[in-house]
Short mmCIF file of C-alpha atoms in Angstrom, two decimals:
data_model
loop_
_atom_site.label_atom_id
_atom_site.label_comp_id
_atom_site.label_asym_id
_atom_site.label_seq_id
_atom_site.Cartn_x
_atom_site.Cartn_y
_atom_site.Cartn_z
CA MET A 3 53.73 129.96 132.52
CA PRO A 4 57.28 128.93 131.16
CA SER A 5 60.52 130.78 131.59
CA LEU A 6 61.49 133.39 128.83
CA ARG A 7 64.96 132.30 127.78
CA THR A 8 66.84 135.56 127.17
CA ALA A 9 70.02 135.93 125.24
CA LEU A 10 72.35 138.93 126.04
CA LEU A 11 74.71 139.94 123.09
CA GLN A 12 77.72 141.63 124.58
CA SER A 13 79.38 143.35 121.55
CA SER A 14 80.38 146.60 120.00
CA GLY A 15 80.03 145.32 116.52
CA ARG A 16 81.65 147.62 114.01
CA PRO A 17 81.23 151.30 114.86
CA GLY A 18 79.87 153.36 111.93
CA VAL A 19 79.04 150.25 109.56
CA VAL A 20 75.31 149.24 109.96
CA ALA A 21 75.43 146.38 107.61
CA GLU A 22 78.13 144.77 109.70
CA ASN A 23 76.23 145.27 112.78
CA LEU A 24 73.16 143.81 111.22
CA LYS A 25 75.28 140.77 110.25
CA VAL A 26 76.61 140.35 113.89
CA LEU A 27 72.84 140.72 115.04
CA ASP A 28 71.70 138.01 112.73
CA GLU A 29 74.36 135.56 113.64
CA ALA A 30 73.69 136.17 117.26
CA ALA A 31 70.03 135.67 116.68
CA ALA A 32 70.57 132.40 115.10
CA ARG A 33 72.82 131.21 118.05
CA ALA A 34 70.15 132.46 120.54
CA ALA A 35 67.42 130.80 118.77
CA GLY A 36 69.19 127.57 118.34
CA ALA A 37 69.65 127.61 122.15
CA GLY A 38 66.01 128.08 122.77
CA ALA A 39 65.92 131.92 123.36
CA ARG A 40 62.81 133.80 122.70
CA LEU A 41 64.41 137.12 123.22
CA LEU A 42 67.79 138.74 122.16
CA VAL A 43 68.87 141.93 123.74
CA SER A 44 71.79 143.93 122.07
CA PRO A 45 73.78 147.11 123.61
CA GLU A 46 73.06 150.76 123.38
CA LEU A 47 73.19 152.26 120.03
CA PHE A 48 74.32 148.81 118.69
CA LEU A 49 72.73 149.36 115.08
CA THR A 50 75.35 152.29 114.41
CA GLY A 51 78.01 152.19 117.09
CA TYR A 52 78.35 154.56 120.11
CA ALA A 53 81.37 156.80 119.65
CA ILE A 54 80.61 157.76 115.92
CA GLY A 55 80.59 161.54 116.50
CA ASP A 56 79.62 163.50 113.24
CA ALA A 57 78.05 160.27 111.73
CA VAL A 58 75.29 160.50 114.27
CA PRO A 59 72.96 162.75 112.29
CA VAL A 60 74.13 160.74 109.14
CA LEU A 61 73.02 157.36 110.50
CA ALA A 62 70.06 158.44 112.40
CA GLU A 63 66.76 157.22 111.03
CA PRO A 64 63.09 156.90 112.05
CA ALA A 65 61.61 154.28 114.13
CA ASP A 66 60.18 152.47 111.00
CA GLY A 67 63.24 153.09 109.02
CA PRO A 68 65.30 150.60 106.98
CA GLY A 69 67.13 149.24 110.21
CA ALA A 70 63.68 148.42 111.78
CA GLU A 71 62.81 146.56 108.65
CA ALA A 72 66.15 144.72 108.72
CA VAL A 73 65.83 143.62 112.34
CA ALA A 74 62.25 142.63 111.68
CA GLU A 75 63.47 140.36 109.09
CA ILE A 76 66.10 138.83 111.65
CA ALA A 77 63.35 138.36 114.25
CA VAL A 78 61.05 136.59 111.79
CA ARG A 79 63.80 134.50 110.33
CA HIS A 80 64.94 133.00 113.73
CA GLY A 81 61.55 133.28 115.50
CA LEU A 82 62.71 135.42 118.51
CA ALA A 83 62.02 139.10 119.94
CA VAL A 84 64.99 141.42 119.27
CA LEU A 85 65.82 144.68 121.21
CA TYR A 86 68.37 146.93 119.38
CA GLY A 87 69.77 150.39 120.12
CA TYR A 88 69.83 153.00 117.44
CA PRO A 89 69.89 156.79 116.79
CA GLU A 90 66.19 157.77 116.06
CA ARG A 91 65.48 160.83 113.89
CA ASP A 92 62.24 162.60 114.33
CA GLY A 93 62.20 165.71 112.20
CA GLU A 94 65.13 167.78 113.29
CA ARG A 95 65.45 165.90 116.74
CA ILE A 96 67.47 162.91 117.28
CA PHE A 97 67.13 160.57 120.23
CA ASN A 98 69.18 157.88 121.69
CA ALA A 99 66.60 155.06 121.28
CA SER A 100 66.16 151.43 121.54
CA GLN A 101 63.27 149.44 119.88
CA LEU A 102 61.81 146.03 120.62
CA ILE A 103 60.59 143.88 117.70
CA GLY A 104 58.49 140.84 118.14
CA PRO A 105 59.12 137.41 116.77
CA ASP A 106 56.56 138.24 113.96
CA GLY A 107 58.36 141.36 113.09
CA THR A 108 55.90 143.56 114.78
CA ARG A 109 57.42 146.84 116.29
CA LEU A 110 56.29 146.32 119.86
CA ALA A 111 57.87 149.36 121.73
CA ASN A 112 60.33 152.18 121.07
CA TYR A 113 61.95 154.04 123.90
CA ARG A 114 63.98 157.24 123.96
CA LYS A 115 66.71 157.72 126.69
CA THR A 116 65.56 160.19 129.23
CA HIS A 117 68.81 160.80 131.22
CA LEU A 118 71.69 161.76 128.83
CA PHE A 119 75.29 161.00 130.06
CA GLY A 120 78.13 163.25 129.49
CA CYS A 121 78.99 165.87 126.95
CA PHE A 122 78.80 163.40 123.92
CA GLU A 123 75.29 162.45 124.42
CA GLN A 124 74.18 165.82 125.40
CA GLU A 125 75.73 167.38 122.21
CA TRP A 126 73.99 165.01 119.81
CA PHE A 127 70.59 163.83 121.37
CA THR A 128 67.57 165.27 122.66
CA PRO A 129 66.41 163.69 125.98
CA GLY A 130 63.04 161.48 125.82
CA GLU A 131 60.16 162.37 127.83
CA ARG A 132 58.53 159.18 128.61
CA THR A 133 59.84 157.28 131.55
CA VAL A 134 57.75 153.99 131.29
CA VAL A 135 57.57 152.22 127.98
CA GLN A 136 56.49 148.66 128.06
CA ALA A 137 55.26 145.74 125.83
CA ASP A 138 53.94 142.24 126.34
CA LEU A 139 56.02 139.19 125.33
CA ASP A 140 55.06 135.53 126.13
CA GLY A 141 53.01 136.52 129.09
CA LEU A 142 55.50 138.83 130.50
CA ARG A 143 55.35 142.74 130.74
CA ILE A 144 58.78 143.97 129.19
CA GLY A 145 60.01 147.37 130.18
CA LEU A 146 62.64 149.46 128.23
CA LEU A 147 65.33 151.86 129.68
CA ILE A 148 68.75 152.75 128.35
CA CYS A 149 72.14 152.83 130.41
CA TYR A 150 72.29 155.86 132.57
CA ASP A 151 68.53 155.71 133.03
CA VAL A 152 68.88 152.56 135.32
CA GLU A 153 71.08 154.51 137.70
CA PHE A 154 68.08 156.59 138.86
CA PRO A 155 65.96 154.59 141.25
CA GLU A 156 62.93 156.63 140.41
CA ASN A 157 62.97 155.17 136.85
CA VAL A 158 63.09 151.47 137.98
CA ARG A 159 60.59 152.08 140.64
CA ALA A 160 58.25 153.73 138.09
CA HIS A 161 58.38 150.46 136.03
CA ALA A 162 57.73 148.34 139.04
CA LEU A 163 54.52 150.32 139.88
CA ALA A 164 53.62 149.95 136.08
CA GLY A 165 53.92 146.07 136.30
CA THR A 166 57.30 145.62 134.47
CA ASP A 167 58.49 142.01 134.96
CA LEU A 168 61.48 142.14 132.87
CA LEU A 169 63.43 145.41 132.28
CA LEU A 170 65.77 145.54 129.29
CA VAL A 171 68.52 147.92 129.52
CA PRO A 172 71.08 148.23 126.63
CA THR A 173 73.99 150.18 127.82
CA ALA A 174 77.35 151.65 126.84
CA GLN A 175 79.04 151.35 130.36
CA MET A 176 82.48 152.49 130.43
CA HIS A 177 85.53 152.45 132.63
CA PRO A 178 85.71 153.27 135.56
CA PHE A 179 81.98 152.72 136.21
CA GLN A 180 81.83 148.92 136.08
CA PHE A 181 80.39 149.09 139.81
CA VAL A 182 77.14 149.89 138.13
CA ALA A 183 77.05 146.35 136.36
CA GLU A 184 78.56 144.63 139.32
CA SER A 185 76.49 146.23 142.13
CA VAL A 186 73.82 148.67 141.15
CA VAL A 187 71.94 146.52 138.67
CA PRO A 188 71.42 143.62 141.05
CA VAL A 189 70.27 146.10 143.64
CA ARG A 190 67.95 147.60 141.30
CA ALA A 191 66.35 144.36 140.60
CA PHE A 192 66.00 143.42 144.24
CA GLU A 193 64.50 146.73 145.29
CA SER A 194 61.89 146.99 142.68
CA GLN A 195 61.27 143.14 142.43
CA MET A 196 62.00 142.45 138.68
CA TYR A 197 64.29 140.75 136.36
CA VAL A 198 66.89 143.28 134.79
CA ALA A 199 68.84 142.47 131.64
CA TYR A 200 71.75 144.84 131.40
CA VAL A 201 73.67 144.36 128.12
CA ASN A 202 76.81 146.46 127.54
CA ARG A 203 79.23 147.21 124.84
CA THR A 204 82.80 145.85 125.06
CA GLY A 205 86.40 147.25 124.52
CA PRO A 206 87.80 150.44 123.16
CA GLU A 207 85.73 152.80 120.99
CA GLY A 208 86.83 156.32 120.42
CA GLU A 209 87.89 157.94 123.65
CA PHE A 210 85.67 155.20 125.62
CA GLU A 211 86.74 151.78 127.06
CA PHE A 212 83.45 149.78 127.54
CA VAL A 213 83.76 147.25 130.49
CA GLY A 214 81.27 144.45 129.33
CA LEU A 215 80.08 142.59 132.42
CA SER A 216 76.53 142.19 130.86
CA CYS A 217 74.15 140.52 133.10
CA LEU A 218 70.66 139.14 133.85
CA ALA A 219 69.79 139.89 137.65
CA GLY A 220 66.90 138.32 139.31
CA PRO A 221 64.26 139.92 141.72
CA ASP A 222 66.23 138.28 144.68
CA GLY A 223 69.28 140.39 143.84
CA THR A 224 71.39 137.48 142.38
CA VAL A 225 73.02 137.34 139.05
CA ARG A 226 71.82 134.47 136.90
CA THR A 227 74.12 135.01 134.08
CA ARG A 228 77.15 137.23 133.60
CA ALA A 229 79.36 137.78 130.85
CA GLY A 230 83.05 138.73 130.88
CA ARG A 231 84.92 141.67 129.38
CA GLY A 232 84.97 140.46 125.74
CA GLU A 233 82.61 139.62 122.90
CA GLU A 234 80.13 137.10 124.18
CA LEU A 235 76.56 135.91 123.96
CA VAL A 236 75.07 134.61 127.36
CA LEU A 237 71.73 133.11 128.17
CA GLY A 238 69.49 133.31 131.20
CA GLU A 239 65.95 132.39 132.27
CA VAL A 240 63.38 134.74 133.28
CA ASP A 241 60.93 132.56 135.49
CA PRO A 242 57.49 134.07 136.14
CA GLU A 243 56.85 131.61 139.03
CA PHE A 244 60.13 132.64 140.75
CA LEU A 245 59.25 136.26 140.27
CA ALA A 246 55.68 135.79 141.86
CA ALA A 247 57.16 133.97 144.90
CA SER A 248 59.89 136.64 145.21
CA ARG A 249 57.27 139.48 145.23
CA ALA A 250 55.20 137.69 147.90
CA ALA A 251 58.34 137.21 150.05
CA ASN A 252 59.74 140.77 149.56
CA PRO A 253 56.79 143.26 149.83
CA TYR A 254 58.57 146.44 149.14
CA LEU A 255 55.79 147.71 146.76
CA HIS A 256 53.10 146.69 149.13
CA ASP A 257 54.80 148.33 152.27
CA ARG A 258 55.53 151.66 150.40
CA ARG A 259 54.26 154.89 152.09
CA PRO A 260 53.83 157.31 149.12
CA GLY A 261 52.45 160.02 151.07
CA LEU A 262 55.93 160.49 152.89
CA TYR A 263 57.85 160.67 149.56
CA GLY A 264 56.30 163.86 148.04
CA SER A 265 59.21 165.96 148.43
CA LEU A 266 61.41 163.57 146.30
CA ALA A 267 59.53 164.86 143.24
#
């Protein structure tokens, strides 16, 4: 099975202006496809911006709304899958969500953030209730989490037990928590034997300062590609053969003793 070339779009776009963010996404998709990527991952709430306050309920839309249609057109035009973050409206509730659109424009998976970080998110969003959301792409099982979710090892282990090969984590990681991108994410990839694509916003936005440092971490705990602190598009390879070899050499999942862990839940 060939590697899945994956592009990580590190950008904050233009907060509050969906049309501009779609333009940035389209341009990144063109560059990614030109470099042979089959998957483009953008940051948390990329469609609208993160620190948009009262605009959250104004810009929130259903999973099959105009944003999804626009991203589907981008995916089809450039022939690659696209993962984007957005505020999802479902009746009176609003979720911090991410959606994976396939290269043919099909909506493959939609995930609602289960662990909300800080007062801002807890004020505007309802927490999701599904820990494991997956889709298949080019022979790989793709899983979705968002930002703070990946800092809970239980979330990532749940994905490992469900067969996730590549975990996509759009994020809005802010100062002074850059150690998550630098240290926690590679450890999560190693301890649960999967690839993790962690894709961040960058620069100042409202009261926040996003730190960049997006990365693709491999199942051996090494970072295969790493962005700096500014706007950037980086690419990395998700290699199924290496993943299988790493899982054989590091049998964490096989050597688990679930009977001892009941108290953790």
